[in-house]
Amino acid sequence: MLKITEYQTAKEEILEHYKAFGYAVIPDALSQEELSYLNQLVESEMESDPESWHKPMEGATGNGSLLMKHPLEIDKFIRHRTMFPLIQEVLLGEARFAQFDFRDITMERASNSQMGFHRDISWYGTVGGKIWDPENPYLSTYTCAIYYLKDVHDCCPAFCLVPSSHEYGSLDEAKEKMGDAYQEIPIRGKAGTAILYNITTFHTRKGGVEGCSHGRRTMHNYHSRESSAPLTNWATVPEELALSDDKETRLFYSQWTPNQIKFARDNYKKPLPTYYPYHMIK
Ligand SMILES: O=C(O)CCC(=O)C(=O)O
Ligand SMILES: [Fe+2]
């Protein structure tokens, strides 16, 4: 039987670990150049447009609007040269854009940034559909990539998950039914580390320790599948991508949320495809 390891590097190792445990941790997923670009982008947007960052929630401020502002630059991370082939693999080649945002936890908030254990299906879970797919060897109807943009040390807030917990209705049930196999694995790593996880796997953010002098900065990118419903009721996509001349780009950004349909109707310049029910949305 496969053992849980801290990091996975080769493609086969990443996919085997994900298949067995619902996640993989990939060090050096982002290059130094990509990290500098992303950190500079976050810093300049915080300075020039502080209003676009939401008030701290569970210790983290965040911004989900930068794809709208920098479509082609951010698309390179959403369909990242090394991560996207893995994403396609676990989603059976059906990957569709679902959500993209940056989050930042200051060192002052680090020790108060913990979340409760959950699965990322809050809105989707209310509209129905499979939350994991027994026909997919990777079990995923959705997957999420979290990228650490700064080093995550032992004292820092850390993503943490319960391997192989996708099929349980609650954390208590997972604890009871998994017995000795139940483990909570906090994930730490250098800037550039990516965590790819099946969003139905129970997970949380552990708070940092008192006196952590780093905080944490992350990039969160959710992907849906052609055969899954939209994950959120809010994500929007810029016209350059959603109505791109490139068929593959258009297809990848084609899973429109209700809010996206409305946004496109009210803001896009090109005519909308009539297969979206934009007349019906208030
Ligand atoms: O920030 C983290 O480490 C986890 C975030 C998370 O699970 C969420 O926002 O759903
Ligand atoms: Fe989550």
mmCIF file of C-alpha atoms and ligand atoms in Angstrom:
data_model
loop_
_atom_site.group_PDB
_atom_site.id
_atom_site.type_symbol
_atom_site.label_atom_id
_atom_site.label_comp_id
_atom_site.label_asym_id
_atom_site.label_seq_id
_atom_site.Cartn_x
_atom_site.Cartn_y
_atom_site.Cartn_z
ATOM 1 C CA MET A 1 0.000 0.000 0.000
ATOM 2 C CA LEU A 2 1.174 3.514 -0.808
ATOM 3 C CA LYS A 3 2.516 5.572 2.120
ATOM 4 C CA ILE A 4 1.778 9.264 2.712
ATOM 5 C CA THR A 5 4.900 11.270 1.864
ATOM 6 C CA GLU A 6 5.641 14.949 2.484
ATOM 7 C CA TYR A 7 6.324 16.006 -1.106
ATOM 8 C CA GLN A 8 5.801 14.468 -4.520
ATOM 9 C CA THR A 9 7.897 15.510 -7.487
ATOM 10 C CA ALA A 10 7.705 13.149 -10.481
ATOM 11 C CA LYS A 11 4.436 13.177 -12.430
ATOM 12 C CA GLU A 12 3.634 9.521 -11.648
ATOM 13 C CA GLU A 13 4.362 10.041 -7.952
ATOM 14 C CA ILE A 14 2.115 13.125 -7.811
ATOM 15 C CA LEU A 15 -0.755 11.332 -9.508
ATOM 16 C CA GLU A 16 -0.414 8.142 -7.421
ATOM 17 C CA HIS A 17 -0.400 10.141 -4.179
ATOM 18 C CA TYR A 18 -3.433 12.173 -5.281
ATOM 19 C CA LYS A 19 -5.257 9.024 -6.317
ATOM 20 C CA ALA A 20 -4.589 7.317 -2.993
ATOM 21 C CA PHE A 21 -5.063 10.239 -0.576
ATOM 22 C CA GLY A 22 -6.966 13.006 -2.382
ATOM 23 C CA TYR A 23 -4.022 15.409 -2.608
ATOM 24 C CA ALA A 24 -0.401 15.976 -3.618
ATOM 25 C CA VAL A 25 2.212 18.535 -2.565
ATOM 26 C CA ILE A 26 4.467 19.755 -5.350
ATOM 27 C CA PRO A 27 7.575 21.755 -4.371
ATOM 28 C CA ASP A 28 8.945 24.311 -6.862
ATOM 29 C CA ALA A 29 5.747 24.375 -8.884
ATOM 30 C CA LEU A 30 6.414 28.088 -9.461
ATOM 31 C CA SER A 31 9.793 29.485 -10.591
ATOM 32 C CA GLN A 32 11.534 32.380 -8.800
ATOM 33 C CA GLU A 33 10.565 34.599 -11.702
ATOM 34 C CA GLU A 34 6.897 33.638 -11.415
ATOM 35 C CA LEU A 35 6.993 34.167 -7.645
ATOM 36 C CA SER A 36 8.496 37.648 -8.045
ATOM 37 C CA TYR A 37 5.852 38.542 -10.606
ATOM 38 C CA LEU A 38 2.986 37.327 -8.380
ATOM 39 C CA ASN A 39 4.301 38.901 -5.177
ATOM 40 C CA GLN A 40 4.869 42.214 -6.946
ATOM 41 C CA LEU A 41 1.395 42.051 -8.432
ATOM 42 C CA VAL A 42 -0.167 41.435 -5.005
ATOM 43 C CA GLU A 43 1.850 44.235 -3.401
ATOM 44 C CA SER A 44 1.131 46.763 -6.119
ATOM 45 C CA GLU A 45 -2.603 45.932 -6.112
ATOM 46 C CA MET A 46 -2.745 46.259 -2.326
ATOM 47 C CA GLU A 47 -1.173 49.666 -2.589
ATOM 48 C CA SER A 48 -2.953 51.028 -5.653
ATOM 49 C CA ASP A 49 -6.398 49.481 -5.116
ATOM 50 C CA PRO A 50 -6.888 48.617 -1.439
ATOM 51 C CA GLU A 51 -10.698 48.704 -1.921
ATOM 52 C CA SER A 52 -10.544 45.625 -4.146
ATOM 53 C CA TRP A 53 -9.278 43.525 -1.177
ATOM 54 C CA HIS A 54 -12.010 42.218 1.091
ATOM 55 C CA LYS A 55 -11.894 42.755 4.846
ATOM 56 C CA PRO A 56 -10.056 39.959 6.673
ATOM 57 C CA MET A 57 -12.119 36.776 6.939
ATOM 58 C CA GLU A 58 -10.714 34.230 9.368
ATOM 59 C CA GLY A 59 -7.561 36.345 9.345
ATOM 60 C CA ALA A 60 -7.120 36.516 5.565
ATOM 61 C CA THR A 61 -7.774 39.435 3.266
ATOM 62 C CA GLY A 62 -8.353 38.425 -0.339
ATOM 63 C CA ASN A 63 -8.923 39.554 -3.893
ATOM 64 C CA GLY A 64 -10.908 37.607 -6.499
ATOM 65 C CA SER A 65 -10.937 40.327 -9.150
ATOM 66 C CA LEU A 66 -7.393 40.213 -10.538
ATOM 67 C CA LEU A 67 -8.263 37.816 -13.355
ATOM 68 C CA MET A 68 -10.652 40.524 -14.575
ATOM 69 C CA LYS A 69 -7.875 43.083 -14.457
ATOM 70 C CA HIS A 70 -4.979 41.011 -15.875
ATOM 71 C CA PRO A 71 -6.657 38.318 -18.009
ATOM 72 C CA LEU A 72 -3.812 37.064 -20.147
ATOM 73 C CA GLU A 73 -1.153 37.265 -17.418
ATOM 74 C CA ILE A 74 -3.281 35.386 -14.859
ATOM 75 C CA ASP A 75 -4.525 32.833 -17.402
ATOM 76 C CA LYS A 76 -0.875 31.675 -17.592
ATOM 77 C CA PHE A 77 -1.139 30.649 -13.925
ATOM 78 C CA ILE A 78 -4.643 29.221 -14.174
ATOM 79 C CA ARG A 79 -3.486 27.009 -17.047
ATOM 80 C CA HIS A 80 0.018 26.785 -15.676
ATOM 81 C CA ARG A 81 2.702 25.112 -17.820
ATOM 82 C CA THR A 82 3.449 22.365 -15.269
ATOM 83 C CA MET A 83 0.345 22.246 -13.050
ATOM 84 C CA PHE A 84 -2.382 22.304 -15.695
ATOM 85 C CA PRO A 85 -1.427 18.950 -17.260
ATOM 86 C CA LEU A 86 -1.794 17.408 -13.764
ATOM 87 C CA ILE A 87 -5.117 19.163 -13.265
ATOM 88 C CA GLN A 88 -6.347 17.817 -16.608
ATOM 89 C CA GLU A 89 -5.227 14.343 -15.611
ATOM 90 C CA VAL A 90 -7.208 14.290 -12.330
ATOM 91 C CA LEU A 91 -10.251 15.846 -14.044
ATOM 92 C CA LEU A 92 -10.158 13.367 -16.959
ATOM 93 C CA GLY A 93 -9.322 16.064 -19.507
ATOM 94 C CA GLU A 94 -12.530 17.948 -18.680
ATOM 95 C CA ALA A 95 -11.022 20.894 -16.737
ATOM 96 C CA ARG A 96 -13.070 24.084 -16.665
ATOM 97 C CA PHE A 97 -12.255 27.323 -14.880
ATOM 98 C CA ALA A 98 -14.125 27.741 -11.576
ATOM 99 C CA GLN A 99 -12.480 30.292 -9.250
ATOM 100 C CA PHE A 100 -9.259 32.260 -8.779
ATOM 101 C CA ASP A 101 -8.107 34.486 -5.929
ATOM 102 C CA PHE A 102 -5.183 35.709 -3.847
ATOM 103 C CA ARG A 103 -5.182 35.717 -0.032
ATOM 104 C CA ASP A 104 -2.890 37.395 2.428
ATOM 105 C CA ILE A 105 -2.560 36.940 6.186
ATOM 106 C CA THR A 106 -0.451 39.536 7.991
ATOM 107 C CA MET A 107 1.902 38.395 10.733
ATOM 108 C CA GLU A 108 -0.307 40.195 13.258
ATOM 109 C CA ARG A 109 -3.279 38.056 12.211
ATOM 110 C CA ALA A 110 -1.358 34.793 11.779
ATOM 111 C CA SER A 111 -2.274 33.319 15.152
ATOM 112 C CA ASN A 112 -5.948 34.129 14.622
ATOM 113 C CA SER A 113 -6.388 32.788 11.129
ATOM 114 C CA GLN A 114 -7.653 29.257 11.730
ATOM 115 C CA MET A 115 -10.710 27.922 9.898
ATOM 116 C CA GLY A 116 -12.973 25.003 10.805
ATOM 117 C CA PHE A 117 -12.646 21.689 8.923
ATOM 118 C CA HIS A 118 -14.833 21.730 5.812
ATOM 119 C CA ARG A 119 -15.193 20.746 2.158
ATOM 120 C CA ASP A 120 -15.297 23.436 -0.561
ATOM 121 C CA ILE A 121 -18.805 22.733 -1.764
ATOM 122 C CA SER A 122 -20.814 25.364 0.096
ATOM 123 C CA TRP A 123 -22.887 26.701 -2.804
ATOM 124 C CA TYR A 124 -22.500 23.748 -5.152
ATOM 125 C CA GLY A 125 -23.666 21.482 -2.345
ATOM 126 C CA THR A 126 -27.014 23.324 -2.396
ATOM 127 C CA VAL A 127 -27.633 22.877 -6.140
ATOM 128 C CA GLY A 128 -26.981 19.152 -6.344
ATOM 129 C CA GLY A 129 -24.735 16.771 -8.274
ATOM 130 C CA LYS A 130 -21.940 14.413 -7.327
ATOM 131 C CA ILE A 131 -19.433 15.751 -4.830
ATOM 132 C CA TRP A 132 -17.025 12.982 -5.821
ATOM 133 C CA ASP A 133 -17.009 10.672 -8.780
ATOM 134 C CA PRO A 134 -16.765 6.918 -8.267
ATOM 135 C CA GLU A 135 -15.987 6.484 -12.003
ATOM 136 C CA ASN A 136 -12.942 8.762 -11.835
ATOM 137 C CA PRO A 137 -9.799 6.997 -10.560
ATOM 138 C CA TYR A 138 -8.922 10.399 -9.023
ATOM 139 C CA LEU A 139 -12.429 10.679 -7.511
ATOM 140 C CA SER A 140 -12.608 14.404 -8.261
ATOM 141 C CA THR A 141 -15.520 16.379 -9.620
ATOM 142 C CA TYR A 142 -13.466 19.498 -8.763
ATOM 143 C CA THR A 143 -9.852 20.119 -7.846
ATOM 144 C CA CYS A 144 -8.090 23.084 -6.259
ATOM 145 C CA ALA A 145 -4.480 24.240 -6.455
ATOM 146 C CA ILE A 146 -3.204 26.357 -3.567
ATOM 147 C CA TYR A 147 0.210 27.940 -4.187
ATOM 148 C CA TYR A 148 2.358 29.218 -1.340
ATOM 149 C CA LEU A 149 3.765 32.574 -2.488
ATOM 150 C CA LYS A 150 5.992 32.916 0.602
ATOM 151 C CA ASP A 151 7.752 30.283 2.702
ATOM 152 C CA VAL A 152 5.409 28.526 5.145
ATOM 153 C CA HIS A 153 7.405 27.731 8.306
ATOM 154 C CA ASP A 154 6.360 25.655 11.325
ATOM 155 C CA CYS A 155 4.970 28.791 13.017
ATOM 156 C CA CYS A 156 2.913 29.982 10.013
ATOM 157 C CA PRO A 157 -0.737 29.428 9.130
ATOM 158 C CA ALA A 158 -0.857 26.177 7.137
ATOM 159 C CA PHE A 159 -3.268 24.323 4.901
ATOM 160 C CA CYS A 160 -4.099 21.023 6.593
ATOM 161 C CA LEU A 161 -6.122 18.049 5.398
ATOM 162 C CA VAL A 162 -7.419 14.620 6.320
ATOM 163 C CA PRO A 163 -6.193 12.224 3.598
ATOM 164 C CA SER A 164 -8.823 9.971 1.972
ATOM 165 C CA SER A 165 -11.738 11.610 3.811
ATOM 166 C CA HIS A 166 -13.818 12.430 0.701
ATOM 167 C CA GLU A 167 -16.670 10.023 1.334
ATOM 168 C CA TYR A 168 -17.650 11.011 4.868
ATOM 169 C CA GLY A 169 -20.498 13.390 5.632
ATOM 170 C CA SER A 170 -18.760 15.024 8.574
ATOM 171 C CA LEU A 171 -15.398 15.156 10.265
ATOM 172 C CA ASP A 172 -16.796 13.170 13.208
ATOM 173 C CA GLU A 173 -17.935 10.438 10.853
ATOM 174 C CA ALA A 174 -14.488 10.419 9.203
ATOM 175 C CA LYS A 175 -12.845 10.067 12.632
ATOM 176 C CA GLU A 176 -15.145 7.265 13.669
ATOM 177 C CA LYS A 177 -15.049 5.263 10.426
ATOM 178 C CA MET A 178 -11.395 5.799 9.547
ATOM 179 C CA GLY A 179 -10.080 4.782 12.965
ATOM 180 C CA ASP A 180 -6.285 4.599 12.959
ATOM 181 C CA ALA A 181 -6.175 5.785 9.337
ATOM 182 C CA TYR A 182 -7.529 9.207 10.443
ATOM 183 C CA GLN A 183 -4.748 11.809 10.280
ATOM 184 C CA GLU A 184 -4.621 15.585 10.030
ATOM 185 C CA ILE A 185 -1.641 16.563 7.865
ATOM 186 C CA PRO A 186 -0.475 20.206 8.018
ATOM 187 C CA ILE A 187 1.360 21.238 4.866
ATOM 188 C CA ARG A 188 4.390 23.475 5.001
ATOM 189 C CA GLY A 189 6.874 24.307 2.305
ATOM 190 C CA LYS A 190 8.913 26.924 0.547
ATOM 191 C CA ALA A 191 7.490 29.683 -1.615
ATOM 192 C CA GLY A 192 6.505 28.079 -4.915
ATOM 193 C CA THR A 193 5.050 24.929 -3.326
ATOM 194 C CA ALA A 194 1.669 23.897 -4.737
ATOM 195 C CA ILE A 195 -0.951 21.724 -3.069
ATOM 196 C CA LEU A 196 -3.392 20.024 -5.425
ATOM 197 C CA TYR A 197 -6.417 18.573 -3.607
ATOM 198 C CA ASN A 198 -9.807 17.076 -4.260
ATOM 199 C CA ILE A 199 -12.085 19.713 -2.692
ATOM 200 C CA THR A 200 -14.335 17.067 -1.117
ATOM 201 C CA THR A 201 -11.418 15.977 1.111
ATOM 202 C CA PHE A 202 -11.896 17.473 4.591
ATOM 203 C CA HIS A 203 -9.432 20.299 5.163
ATOM 204 C CA THR A 204 -8.820 23.481 7.074
ATOM 205 C CA ARG A 205 -6.356 26.254 7.673
ATOM 206 C CA LYS A 206 -4.453 25.838 10.916
ATOM 207 C CA GLY A 207 -3.686 29.153 12.576
ATOM 208 C CA GLY A 208 -0.092 30.249 13.041
ATOM 209 C CA VAL A 209 1.533 30.178 16.463
ATOM 210 C CA GLU A 210 1.562 33.272 18.683
ATOM 211 C CA GLY A 211 4.549 35.381 17.627
ATOM 212 C CA CYS A 212 4.750 34.049 14.034
ATOM 213 C CA SER A 213 6.650 36.809 12.253
ATOM 214 C CA HIS A 214 5.738 35.792 8.670
ATOM 215 C CA GLY A 215 1.998 35.543 8.072
ATOM 216 C CA ARG A 216 1.115 33.796 4.802
ATOM 217 C CA ARG A 217 0.398 34.652 1.164
ATOM 218 C CA THR A 218 -1.353 32.244 -1.220
ATOM 219 C CA MET A 219 -2.938 31.914 -4.654
ATOM 220 C CA HIS A 220 -6.075 29.706 -4.813
ATOM 221 C CA ASN A 221 -7.313 28.255 -8.079
ATOM 222 C CA TYR A 222 -10.335 25.972 -8.396
ATOM 223 C CA HIS A 223 -11.123 23.876 -11.447
ATOM 224 C CA SER A 224 -14.416 22.225 -12.291
ATOM 225 C CA ARG A 225 -15.202 19.534 -14.871
ATOM 226 C CA GLU A 226 -17.322 19.666 -17.986
ATOM 227 C CA SER A 227 -19.699 17.236 -16.300
ATOM 228 C CA SER A 228 -19.926 19.199 -13.012
ATOM 229 C CA ALA A 229 -22.093 22.230 -12.208
ATOM 230 C CA PRO A 230 -20.525 25.667 -11.602
ATOM 231 C CA LEU A 231 -18.769 25.634 -8.226
ATOM 232 C CA THR A 232 -19.678 29.129 -7.038
ATOM 233 C CA ASN A 233 -22.408 31.624 -7.593
ATOM 234 C CA TRP A 234 -20.064 34.583 -7.970
ATOM 235 C CA ALA A 235 -16.889 33.993 -10.042
ATOM 236 C CA THR A 236 -16.671 36.154 -13.169
ATOM 237 C CA VAL A 237 -14.413 35.896 -16.205
ATOM 238 C CA PRO A 238 -13.202 38.677 -18.515
ATOM 239 C CA GLU A 239 -14.500 38.876 -22.064
ATOM 240 C CA GLU A 240 -11.002 38.352 -23.551
ATOM 241 C CA LEU A 241 -11.076 34.790 -22.183
ATOM 242 C CA ALA A 242 -14.758 33.855 -22.053
ATOM 243 C CA LEU A 243 -15.344 34.977 -25.652
ATOM 244 C CA SER A 244 -11.788 34.389 -26.883
ATOM 245 C CA ASP A 245 -11.214 33.668 -30.582
ATOM 246 C CA ASP A 246 -9.315 30.602 -29.454
ATOM 247 C CA LYS A 247 -11.768 27.711 -29.176
ATOM 248 C CA GLU A 248 -9.903 25.911 -26.389
ATOM 249 C CA THR A 249 -9.731 29.064 -24.271
ATOM 250 C CA ARG A 250 -13.436 29.723 -24.812
ATOM 251 C CA LEU A 251 -14.251 26.140 -23.859
ATOM 252 C CA PHE A 252 -12.113 26.257 -20.715
ATOM 253 C CA TYR A 253 -13.857 29.444 -19.535
ATOM 254 C CA SER A 254 -17.325 28.280 -20.588
ATOM 255 C CA GLN A 255 -18.782 27.104 -17.280
ATOM 256 C CA TRP A 256 -20.586 30.328 -16.425
ATOM 257 C CA THR A 257 -21.967 30.932 -12.947
ATOM 258 C CA PRO A 258 -25.323 32.754 -12.639
ATOM 259 C CA ASN A 259 -23.403 35.873 -11.651
ATOM 260 C CA GLN A 260 -21.110 35.500 -14.678
ATOM 261 C CA ILE A 261 -24.076 35.253 -17.057
ATOM 262 C CA LYS A 262 -25.445 38.467 -15.638
ATOM 263 C CA PHE A 263 -22.047 40.146 -15.683
ATOM 264 C CA ALA A 264 -21.473 39.154 -19.316
ATOM 265 C CA ARG A 265 -24.930 40.353 -20.350
ATOM 266 C CA ASP A 266 -24.424 43.721 -18.693
ATOM 267 C CA ASN A 267 -20.765 44.335 -19.586
ATOM 268 C CA TYR A 268 -19.458 42.342 -22.559
ATOM 269 C CA LYS A 269 -19.178 44.105 -25.919
ATOM 270 C CA LYS A 270 -19.581 41.093 -28.236
ATOM 271 C CA PRO A 271 -23.024 39.469 -28.532
ATOM 272 C CA LEU A 272 -23.522 36.624 -26.084
ATOM 273 C CA PRO A 273 -24.011 33.052 -27.265
ATOM 274 C CA THR A 274 -27.716 32.319 -26.971
ATOM 275 C CA TYR A 275 -27.048 29.023 -25.177
ATOM 276 C CA TYR A 276 -26.554 30.966 -21.944
ATOM 277 C CA PRO A 277 -29.902 31.881 -20.335
ATOM 278 C CA TYR A 278 -29.016 35.539 -19.951
ATOM 279 C CA HIS A 279 -32.609 36.669 -20.587
ATOM 280 C CA MET A 280 -33.746 34.737 -17.560
ATOM 281 C CA ILE A 281 -31.336 36.115 -14.991
ATOM 282 C CA LYS A 282 -32.413 39.189 -13.063
HETATM 283 O O1 LIG B 1 -6.133 29.040 3.325
HETATM 284 C C1 LIG B 1 -6.124 27.822 3.524
HETATM 285 O O2 LIG B 1 -5.113 27.221 3.936
HETATM 286 C C2 LIG B 1 -7.368 27.017 3.266
HETATM 287 C C3 LIG B 1 -8.457 27.811 2.615
HETATM 288 C C4 LIG B 1 -9.718 27.042 2.442
HETATM 289 O O3 LIG B 1 -9.822 25.894 2.741
HETATM 290 C C5 LIG B 1 -10.896 27.702 1.845
HETATM 291 O O4 LIG B 1 -10.891 28.912 1.643
HETATM 292 O O5 LIG B 1 -11.875 27.001 1.553
HETATM 293 FE FE FE B 2 -11.524 25.039 1.826
#
